[in-house]
Structure formats: C-alpha cells, structure tokens
PDB file of C-alpha atoms in Angstrom:
ATOM      1  CA  ASP A  10    -116.174 133.323  70.331  1.00 66.00           C
ATOM      2  CA  ALA A  11    -111.964 133.205  69.412  1.00 76.00           C
ATOM      3  CA  GLY A  12    -111.131 136.317  67.390  1.00 92.00           C
ATOM      4  CA  VAL A  13    -108.900 135.636  64.528  1.00 95.00           C
ATOM      5  CA  THR A  14    -105.313 133.868  65.635  1.00 96.00           C
ATOM      6  CA  GLN A  15    -102.348 133.877  64.298  1.00 97.00           C
ATOM      7  CA  SER A  16     -98.971 130.874  64.021  1.00 97.00           C
ATOM      8  CA  PRO A  17     -96.419 130.350  64.889  1.00 97.00           C
ATOM      9  CA  THR A  18     -96.739 133.796  67.320  1.00 95.00           C
ATOM     10  CA  HIS A  19     -92.360 134.503  66.768  1.00 96.00           C
ATOM     11  CA  LEU A  20     -90.621 132.901  64.000  1.00 96.00           C
ATOM     12  CA  ILE A  21     -86.527 133.660  62.948  1.00 98.00           C
ATOM     13  CA  LYS A  22     -85.691 132.890  59.689  1.00 98.00           C
ATOM     14  CA  THR A  23     -81.841 133.653  57.494  1.00 98.00           C
ATOM     15  CA  ARG A  24     -81.646 135.434  54.182  1.00 98.00           C
ATOM     16  CA  GLY A  25     -82.499 132.995  51.450  1.00 97.00           C
ATOM     17  CA  GLN A  26     -84.974 131.259  53.350  1.00 98.00           C
ATOM     18  CA  GLN A  27     -88.924 130.539  52.836  1.00 98.00           C
ATOM     19  CA  VAL A  28     -91.488 131.489  55.552  1.00 98.00           C
ATOM     20  CA  THR A  29     -95.562 130.178  55.240  1.00 98.00           C
ATOM     21  CA  LEU A  30     -96.797 132.168  58.381  1.00 98.00           C
ATOM     22  CA  ARG A  31    -101.037 130.895  58.918  1.00 98.00           C
ATOM     23  CA  CYS A  32    -104.077 132.683  59.967  1.00 98.00           C
ATOM     24  CA  SER A  33    -107.935 131.795  61.025  1.00 97.00           C
ATOM     25  CA  PRO A  34    -110.366 134.260  60.614  1.00 96.00           C
ATOM     26  CA  LYS A  35    -113.044 135.102  63.411  1.00 94.00           C
ATOM     27  CA  SER A  36    -115.931 132.634  63.162  1.00 93.00           C
ATOM     28  CA  GLY A  37    -118.570 133.749  60.110  1.00 89.00           C
ATOM     29  CA  HIS A  38    -115.082 136.362  58.508  1.00 91.00           C
ATOM     30  CA  ASP A  39    -115.028 134.683  54.744  1.00 92.00           C
ATOM     31  CA  THR A  40    -112.396 137.755  53.307  1.00 92.00           C
ATOM     32  CA  VAL A  41    -108.772 137.737  55.011  1.00 95.00           C
ATOM     33  CA  SER A  42    -105.913 140.742  54.502  1.00 95.00           C
ATOM     34  CA  TRP A  43    -102.573 140.236  55.024  1.00 97.00           C
ATOM     35  CA  TYR A  44    -100.519 143.314  56.499  1.00 97.00           C
ATOM     36  CA  GLN A  45     -97.177 143.779  57.164  1.00 98.00           C
ATOM     37  CA  GLN A  46     -95.628 146.513  59.469  1.00 96.00           C
ATOM     38  CA  ALA A  47     -91.849 147.164  60.286  1.00 96.00           C
ATOM     39  CA  LEU A  48     -89.869 148.883  63.136  1.00 92.00           C
ATOM     40  CA  GLY A  49     -92.065 152.099  64.227  1.00 89.00           C
ATOM     41  CA  GLN A  50     -93.917 152.188  61.226  1.00 93.00           C
ATOM     42  CA  GLY A  51     -97.680 151.721  60.149  1.00 95.00           C
ATOM     43  CA  PRO A  52     -99.576 148.332  58.953  1.00 96.00           C
ATOM     44  CA  GLN A  53     -98.589 148.103  55.104  1.00 97.00           C
ATOM     45  CA  PHE A  54    -101.173 146.344  53.372  1.00 95.00           C
ATOM     46  CA  ILE A  55     -99.934 143.159  51.121  1.00 97.00           C
ATOM     47  CA  PHE A  56    -103.232 141.623  49.956  1.00 95.00           C
ATOM     48  CA  GLN A  57    -106.228 140.599  50.564  1.00 94.00           C
ATOM     49  CA  TYR A  58    -107.931 136.779  49.789  1.00 94.00           C
ATOM     50  CA  TYR A  59    -111.463 136.229  49.164  1.00 91.00           C
ATOM     51  CA  GLU A  60    -113.063 132.875  47.417  1.00 90.00           C
ATOM     52  CA  GLU A  61    -109.743 131.790  47.322  1.00 94.00           C
ATOM     53  CA  GLU A  62    -108.301 134.695  45.500  1.00 94.00           C
ATOM     54  CA  GLU A  63    -106.314 137.259  45.311  1.00 93.00           C
ATOM     55  CA  ARG A  64    -108.589 139.963  44.513  1.00 89.00           C
ATOM     56  CA  GLN A  65    -106.234 143.050  45.644  1.00 89.00           C
ATOM     57  CA  ARG A  66    -102.693 143.644  46.351  1.00 93.00           C
ATOM     58  CA  GLY A  67    -100.500 145.756  46.996  1.00 92.00           C
ATOM     59  CA  ASN A  68     -97.240 146.955  45.904  1.00 94.00           C
ATOM     60  CA  PHE A  69     -95.210 144.225  47.173  1.00 97.00           C
ATOM     61  CA  PRO A  70     -93.079 141.851  44.971  1.00 97.00           C
ATOM     62  CA  ASP A  71     -94.027 138.420  44.016  1.00 96.00           C
ATOM     63  CA  ARG A  72     -91.700 137.316  46.716  1.00 98.00           C
ATOM     64  CA  PHE A  73     -95.188 137.442  48.804  1.00 98.00           C
ATOM     65  CA  SER A  74     -97.516 135.560  47.982  1.00 97.00           C
ATOM     66  CA  GLY A  75    -101.023 133.576  49.021  1.00 97.00           C
ATOM     67  CA  HIS A  76    -103.262 131.624  49.676  1.00 97.00           C
ATOM     68  CA  GLN A  77    -106.691 130.917  51.070  1.00 97.00           C
ATOM     69  CA  PHE A  78    -108.549 127.845  51.724  1.00 97.00           C
ATOM     70  CA  PRO A  79    -111.990 126.474  51.883  1.00 96.00           C
ATOM     71  CA  ASN A  80    -112.769 127.280  55.282  1.00 95.00           C
ATOM     72  CA  TYR A  81    -111.208 130.398  54.873  1.00 96.00           C
ATOM     73  CA  SER A  82    -107.888 130.314  56.739  1.00 97.00           C
ATOM     74  CA  SER A  83    -105.046 131.785  54.806  1.00 98.00           C
ATOM     75  CA  GLU A  84    -102.051 131.441  55.135  1.00 98.00           C
ATOM     76  CA  LEU A  85     -98.283 133.877  53.621  1.00 98.00           C
ATOM     77  CA  ASN A  86     -95.524 132.538  52.080  1.00 98.00           C
ATOM     78  CA  VAL A  87     -92.447 134.582  51.545  1.00 98.00           C
ATOM     79  CA  ASN A  88     -89.859 133.488  49.616  1.00 97.00           C
ATOM     80  CA  ALA A  89     -85.872 134.985  49.271  1.00 98.00           C
ATOM     81  CA  LEU A  90     -85.859 136.420  52.410  1.00 98.00           C
ATOM     82  CA  LEU A  91     -84.329 139.911  52.808  1.00 98.00           C
ATOM     83  CA  LEU A  92     -83.777 141.470  56.112  1.00 97.00           C
ATOM     84  CA  GLY A  93     -86.121 144.030  54.953  1.00 97.00           C
ATOM     85  CA  ASP A  94     -88.684 141.826  55.544  1.00 98.00           C
ATOM     86  CA  SER A  95     -88.269 141.242  59.065  1.00 98.00           C
ATOM     87  CA  ALA A  96     -91.224 142.549  60.916  1.00 97.00           C
ATOM     88  CA  LEU A  97     -94.987 142.300  62.749  1.00 96.00           C
ATOM     89  CA  TYR A  98     -97.240 140.590  60.176  1.00 97.00           C
ATOM     90  CA  LEU A  99    -100.773 140.866  60.655  1.00 97.00           C
ATOM     91  CA  CYS A 100    -103.469 139.349  59.486  1.00 97.00           C
ATOM     92  CA  ALA A 101    -107.500 141.056  59.442  1.00 95.00           C
ATOM     93  CA  SER A 102    -110.722 139.049  58.394  1.00 93.00           C
ATOM     94  CA  THR A 103    -114.009 140.652  57.884  1.00 89.00           C
ATOM     95  CA  LEU A 104    -117.007 139.658  56.059  1.00 87.00           C
ATOM     96  CA  ASN A 105    -117.442 140.473  52.622  1.00 79.00           C
ATOM     97  CA  GLY A 106    -119.356 143.317  51.540  1.00 67.00           C
ATOM     98  CA  LEU A 107    -120.147 145.494  47.865  1.00 66.00           C
ATOM     99  CA  ALA A 108    -117.160 146.660  46.380  1.00 63.00           C
ATOM    100  CA  GLY A 109    -117.579 150.686  48.722  1.00 64.00           C
ATOM    101  CA  SER A 110    -118.667 148.953  51.827  1.00 67.00           C
ATOM    102  CA  HIS A 111    -116.468 148.855  54.975  1.00 71.00           C
ATOM    103  CA  ASN A 112    -117.750 145.317  57.352  1.00 76.00           C
ATOM    104  CA  GLU A 113    -115.370 145.837  60.455  1.00 83.00           C
ATOM    105  CA  GLN A 114    -112.034 144.522  60.285  1.00 87.00           C
ATOM    106  CA  PHE A 115    -110.484 142.234  63.102  1.00 91.00           C
ATOM    107  CA  PHE A 116    -106.911 141.600  63.422  1.00 94.00           C
ATOM    108  CA  GLY A 117    -105.027 138.960  65.405  1.00 94.00           C
ATOM    109  CA  PRO A 118    -101.917 139.529  67.085  1.00 93.00           C
ATOM    110  CA  GLY A 119     -99.212 139.499  64.619  1.00 95.00           C
ATOM    111  CA  THR A 120     -96.433 137.026  63.825  1.00 97.00           C
ATOM    112  CA  ARG A 121     -92.925 138.611  64.537  1.00 96.00           C
ATOM    113  CA  LEU A 122     -90.816 137.671  61.869  1.00 98.00           C
ATOM    114  CA  THR A 123     -86.930 138.244  62.142  1.00 98.00           C
ATOM    115  CA  VAL A 124     -84.373 137.544  58.912  1.00 98.00           C
ATOM    116  CA  LEU A 125     -80.808 136.892  59.904  1.00 96.00           C
TER     117      LEU A 125
ATOM    118  CA  ALA B  15    -103.127 157.304  45.872  1.00 76.00           C
ATOM    119  CA  GLN B  16    -104.228 157.662  49.439  1.00 84.00           C
ATOM    120  CA  SER B  17    -102.151 158.408  52.557  1.00 91.00           C
ATOM    121  CA  VAL B  18    -102.222 159.849  55.825  1.00 95.00           C
ATOM    122  CA  THR B  19    -100.248 162.113  58.321  1.00 97.00           C
ATOM    123  CA  GLN B  20     -99.703 161.840  61.438  1.00 98.00           C
ATOM    124  CA  PRO B  21     -97.578 164.757  62.657  1.00 97.00           C
ATOM    125  CA  ASP B  22     -97.016 163.653  66.534  1.00 96.00           C
ATOM    126  CA  ILE B  23     -94.948 160.507  67.360  1.00 96.00           C
ATOM    127  CA  HIS B  24     -94.860 160.179  70.968  1.00 96.00           C
ATOM    128  CA  ILE B  25     -96.711 162.578  72.810  1.00 97.00           C
ATOM    129  CA  THR B  26     -96.824 162.287  76.396  1.00 97.00           C
ATOM    130  CA  VAL B  27    -100.038 163.084  78.449  1.00 97.00           C
ATOM    131  CA  SER B  28    -100.562 163.492  82.234  1.00 97.00           C
ATOM    132  CA  GLU B  29    -103.187 161.230  83.669  1.00 97.00           C
ATOM    133  CA  GLY B  30    -106.591 162.579  83.792  1.00 97.00           C
ATOM    134  CA  ALA B  31    -105.935 165.467  81.823  1.00 97.00           C
ATOM    135  CA  SER B  32    -107.396 165.912  78.243  1.00 97.00           C
ATOM    136  CA  LEU B  33    -106.037 164.216  75.264  1.00 97.00           C
ATOM    137  CA  GLU B  34    -105.758 164.699  71.358  1.00 97.00           C
ATOM    138  CA  LEU B  35    -104.082 163.049  68.386  1.00 98.00           C
ATOM    139  CA  ARG B  36    -104.071 164.788  64.594  1.00 98.00           C
ATOM    140  CA  CYS B  37    -104.560 162.553  61.558  1.00 98.00           C
ATOM    141  CA  ASN B  38    -104.239 164.465  58.198  1.00 97.00           C
ATOM    142  CA  TYR B  39    -104.922 162.464  55.333  1.00 94.00           C
ATOM    143  CA  SER B  40    -104.649 163.310  51.169  1.00 91.00           C
ATOM    144  CA  TYR B  41    -107.916 160.934  49.201  1.00 84.00           C
ATOM    145  CA  GLY B  42    -109.548 162.141  46.016  1.00 74.00           C
ATOM    146  CA  ALA B  43    -113.564 162.057  47.391  1.00 75.00           C
ATOM    147  CA  THR B  44    -114.303 161.406  51.397  1.00 71.00           C
ATOM    148  CA  PRO B  45    -112.880 158.857  52.863  1.00 82.00           C
ATOM    149  CA  TYR B  46    -114.009 155.740  54.823  1.00 89.00           C
ATOM    150  CA  LEU B  47    -111.782 156.999  57.660  1.00 93.00           C
ATOM    151  CA  PHE B  48    -110.740 155.089  60.724  1.00 95.00           C
ATOM    152  CA  TRP B  49    -108.722 155.026  64.291  1.00 97.00           C
ATOM    153  CA  TYR B  50    -107.252 152.015  65.662  1.00 97.00           C
ATOM    154  CA  VAL B  51    -105.980 151.337  69.156  1.00 97.00           C
ATOM    155  CA  GLN B  52    -102.499 148.633  69.281  1.00 96.00           C
ATOM    156  CA  SER B  53    -101.239 147.915  73.023  1.00 91.00           C
ATOM    157  CA  PRO B  54     -97.816 145.339  73.454  1.00 83.00           C
ATOM    158  CA  GLY B  55     -98.256 142.314  72.076  1.00 76.00           C
ATOM    159  CA  GLN B  56    -101.318 142.857  70.754  1.00 79.00           C
ATOM    160  CA  GLY B  57    -103.513 143.234  66.745  1.00 85.00           C
ATOM    161  CA  LEU B  58    -105.237 146.282  66.285  1.00 93.00           C
ATOM    162  CA  GLN B  59    -108.813 147.168  67.628  1.00 94.00           C
ATOM    163  CA  LEU B  60    -110.697 149.556  66.448  1.00 94.00           C
ATOM    164  CA  LEU B  61    -111.790 152.577  68.854  1.00 96.00           C
ATOM    165  CA  LEU B  62    -114.141 154.607  65.791  1.00 95.00           C
ATOM    166  CA  LYS B  63    -114.767 155.146  62.728  1.00 93.00           C
ATOM    167  CA  TYR B  64    -116.291 157.844  60.233  1.00 92.00           C
ATOM    168  CA  PHE B  65    -118.256 156.466  56.942  1.00 86.00           C
ATOM    169  CA  SER B  66    -120.801 160.236  56.349  1.00 83.00           C
ATOM    170  CA  GLY B  67    -123.155 161.536  58.541  1.00 85.00           C
ATOM    171  CA  ASP B  68    -122.235 164.298  61.598  1.00 87.00           C
ATOM    172  CA  THR B  69    -118.743 164.530  61.377  1.00 90.00           C
ATOM    173  CA  LEU B  70    -118.008 163.659  64.916  1.00 96.00           C
ATOM    174  CA  VAL B  71    -118.328 160.370  65.881  1.00 96.00           C
ATOM    175  CA  GLN B  72    -117.936 158.358  69.460  1.00 96.00           C
ATOM    176  CA  GLY B  73    -116.010 155.492  69.815  1.00 96.00           C
ATOM    177  CA  ILE B  74    -114.843 152.970  72.784  1.00 95.00           C
ATOM    178  CA  LYS B  75    -113.251 153.623  75.987  1.00 94.00           C
ATOM    179  CA  GLY B  76    -114.553 157.132  76.245  1.00 96.00           C
ATOM    180  CA  PHE B  77    -112.399 158.708  72.914  1.00 97.00           C
ATOM    181  CA  GLU B  78    -114.209 160.307  69.956  1.00 97.00           C
ATOM    182  CA  ALA B  79    -113.507 161.819  66.175  1.00 98.00           C
ATOM    183  CA  GLU B  80    -114.476 165.547  64.445  1.00 96.00           C
ATOM    184  CA  PHE B  81    -113.983 165.056  60.171  1.00 94.00           C
ATOM    185  CA  LYS B  82    -112.904 168.152  58.781  1.00 94.00           C
ATOM    186  CA  ARG B  83    -114.024 168.226  55.152  1.00 90.00           C
ATOM    187  CA  SER B  84    -112.128 171.249  54.949  1.00 91.00           C
ATOM    188  CA  GLN B  85    -108.973 170.236  56.329  1.00 93.00           C
ATOM    189  CA  SER B  86    -108.653 167.163  55.525  1.00 92.00           C
ATOM    190  CA  SER B  87    -108.283 166.435  59.061  1.00 95.00           C
ATOM    191  CA  PHE B  88    -110.203 163.438  61.869  1.00 97.00           C
ATOM    192  CA  ASN B  89    -108.320 164.068  64.772  1.00 98.00           C
ATOM    193  CA  LEU B  90    -108.732 161.578  68.051  1.00 98.00           C
ATOM    194  CA  ARG B  91    -109.171 162.819  71.253  1.00 98.00           C
ATOM    195  CA  LYS B  92    -110.509 161.535  74.745  1.00 98.00           C
ATOM    196  CA  PRO B  93    -111.655 164.357  77.323  1.00 97.00           C
ATOM    197  CA  SER B  94    -109.137 162.532  80.321  1.00 97.00           C
ATOM    198  CA  VAL B  95    -106.578 159.982  79.624  1.00 97.00           C
ATOM    199  CA  HIS B  96    -106.251 156.841  81.593  1.00 96.00           C
ATOM    200  CA  TRP B  97    -102.777 155.110  82.992  1.00 95.00           C
ATOM    201  CA  SER B  98    -104.822 152.258  80.402  1.00 95.00           C
ATOM    202  CA  ASP B  99    -104.754 154.607  77.408  1.00 96.00           C
ATOM    203  CA  ALA B 100    -100.898 154.274  77.212  1.00 96.00           C
ATOM    204  CA  ALA B 101    -100.580 152.409  73.588  1.00 97.00           C
ATOM    205  CA  GLU B 102     -99.942 153.206  69.885  1.00 97.00           C
ATOM    206  CA  TYR B 103    -102.728 154.977  68.096  1.00 98.00           C
ATOM    207  CA  PHE B 104    -103.539 154.871  63.890  1.00 98.00           C
ATOM    208  CA  CYS B 105    -104.973 156.561  61.854  1.00 97.00           C
ATOM    209  CA  ALA B 106    -105.943 154.870  58.522  1.00 95.00           C
ATOM    210  CA  VAL B 107    -107.972 155.388  55.713  1.00 92.00           C
ATOM    211  CA  GLY B 108    -110.202 153.591  53.664  1.00 87.00           C
ATOM    212  CA  GLU B 109    -110.751 152.951  50.254  1.00 76.00           C
ATOM    213  CA  VAL B 110    -114.869 153.915  48.600  1.00 68.00           C
ATOM    214  CA  THR B 111    -114.973 151.985  46.001  1.00 65.00           C
ATOM    215  CA  GLY B 112    -112.583 149.692  46.677  1.00 61.00           C
ATOM    216  CA  PHE B 113    -112.866 146.215  48.792  1.00 67.00           C
ATOM    217  CA  GLN B 114    -111.714 147.800  52.537  1.00 74.00           C
ATOM    218  CA  LYS B 115    -107.685 147.851  51.787  1.00 85.00           C
ATOM    219  CA  LEU B 116    -107.178 149.936  54.951  1.00 91.00           C
ATOM    220  CA  VAL B 117    -103.866 152.690  54.328  1.00 93.00           C
ATOM    221  CA  PHE B 118    -102.393 153.757  57.829  1.00 96.00           C
ATOM    222  CA  GLY B 119    -100.723 156.438  59.079  1.00 97.00           C
ATOM    223  CA  THR B 120     -97.223 155.718  61.136  1.00 97.00           C
ATOM    224  CA  GLY B 121     -99.078 155.701  64.747  1.00 97.00           C
ATOM    225  CA  THR B 122     -98.400 158.142  67.168  1.00 98.00           C
ATOM    226  CA  ARG B 123     -97.719 156.069  70.980  1.00 97.00           C
ATOM    227  CA  LEU B 124     -99.164 158.120  73.518  1.00 97.00           C
ATOM    228  CA  LEU B 125     -97.359 157.929  77.403  1.00 97.00           C
ATOM    229  CA  VAL B 126     -98.975 157.941  80.068  1.00 96.00           C
ATOM    230  CA  SER B 127     -97.746 159.882  82.735  1.00 95.00           C
ATOM    231  CA  PRO B 128     -98.835 159.861  86.643  1.00 91.00           C
TER     232      PRO B 128
END
C-alpha cells in the first residue's frame, strides 16, 4: 500500500513565476492538507481540502491556492513566486472525521521548492 | 491562538543515554498533542499522540511522553537512545474543535554521539 506521494521531489523557479505541486493521498484517505516548512522551522498549515473544497485555511496570502480532484489527489498552486516561498512543501492525508476528531495524518516526503 | 514552544534547538545525547525533549503549548483548553519525527529526505512520522485519559502515553520506537496540564507541557522521553534516533523532532498541537489542523513547534534536532 503506497503512502502519500508527492511530485516533483525538487523544483527550481525564479521570482514571479508560478508553480504547481501535486499530492496523491494514502489509499482510503479523502482529506488532504498542505504545509509549508521553511528552513529551520516547523511546518505551517496552508490549507485543507475535503470533498473538493477548501474547508480550512491558514495565514497564507491568496497567491496560494489549491484544488482537490474526485480521486482525492490534490494540487497546490503558488503564483507570483517570492524568494520567501522557498521551502519544503508537505502534503498530509487523513480520513475525514467529525469536527473535533483527529484521525492520524500521514505525511509525504515533500517537494523542495527553491525560488531564485 | 494556539502555539507550541520547543526551547531546545539542538540536543546531543550519547548512545545508550536517556533522552528528554521539551515541549510547551498554549491553548485555551486541553488540546490534542502529538510528537512527530522527521529524518532527512523523509516526511513526518507520528511517534505518539495524546487525546485524553492516561497522561503517560506510549509510542513507537520506545518513545513515551507525559502530558502535564499544570505546566502546559508534553515532553518526549526515551530511556536509551540509539544512533538511528538522530533526526528532527516536532511537537504539535491539534485543534479540538477544528478539522485536524496541526500547529507545530520549531523542532529539536537530536544528535547522537558514539
């Protein structure tokens, strides 16, 4: 059973460009969250997708957007890249529970984005 | 807003020695608490979690953690460290009323000396 997979592994972009990162959740999972981990920092929550809709968002600008497909896979899009967007982007999947529940989240290996 | 503090950026422990990693949290009520480990090039792996009940929780790889409400702490411990435990360790808080958003600390890098 494959766990959470992410692509690409590494990516180099220049300022002002746009980027799309992809995530396939663990089999049986229907909820995908995205996190940004800057160098030397802990992961920061970007947003979460369930039933193809964004249902919770962290403190990130609108340049960060996402999508979830009917097969539960997800994309993270970042427009107008800034140097400060350089980070490891982690995807986590889980099985949706009731509000207040906490099913285990499984993390992918991440995509390392470098903005020059 | 909830927050997590891990006061130790780096810790070096001799192989076979005991380990304690500190974690303090800020939250309006009793939160869900987690410890994750991250090895280079790999994603985060859940070591253990606390939701309610017994304040001493056991996890994988011989780790345990104790929830202390009075100190707002959730410290991670291991009685005997192995060289393979060298990694980055993150403490995290999960919202009780939300949809599984996690708030992480800045992490503690564990170095194991021979």
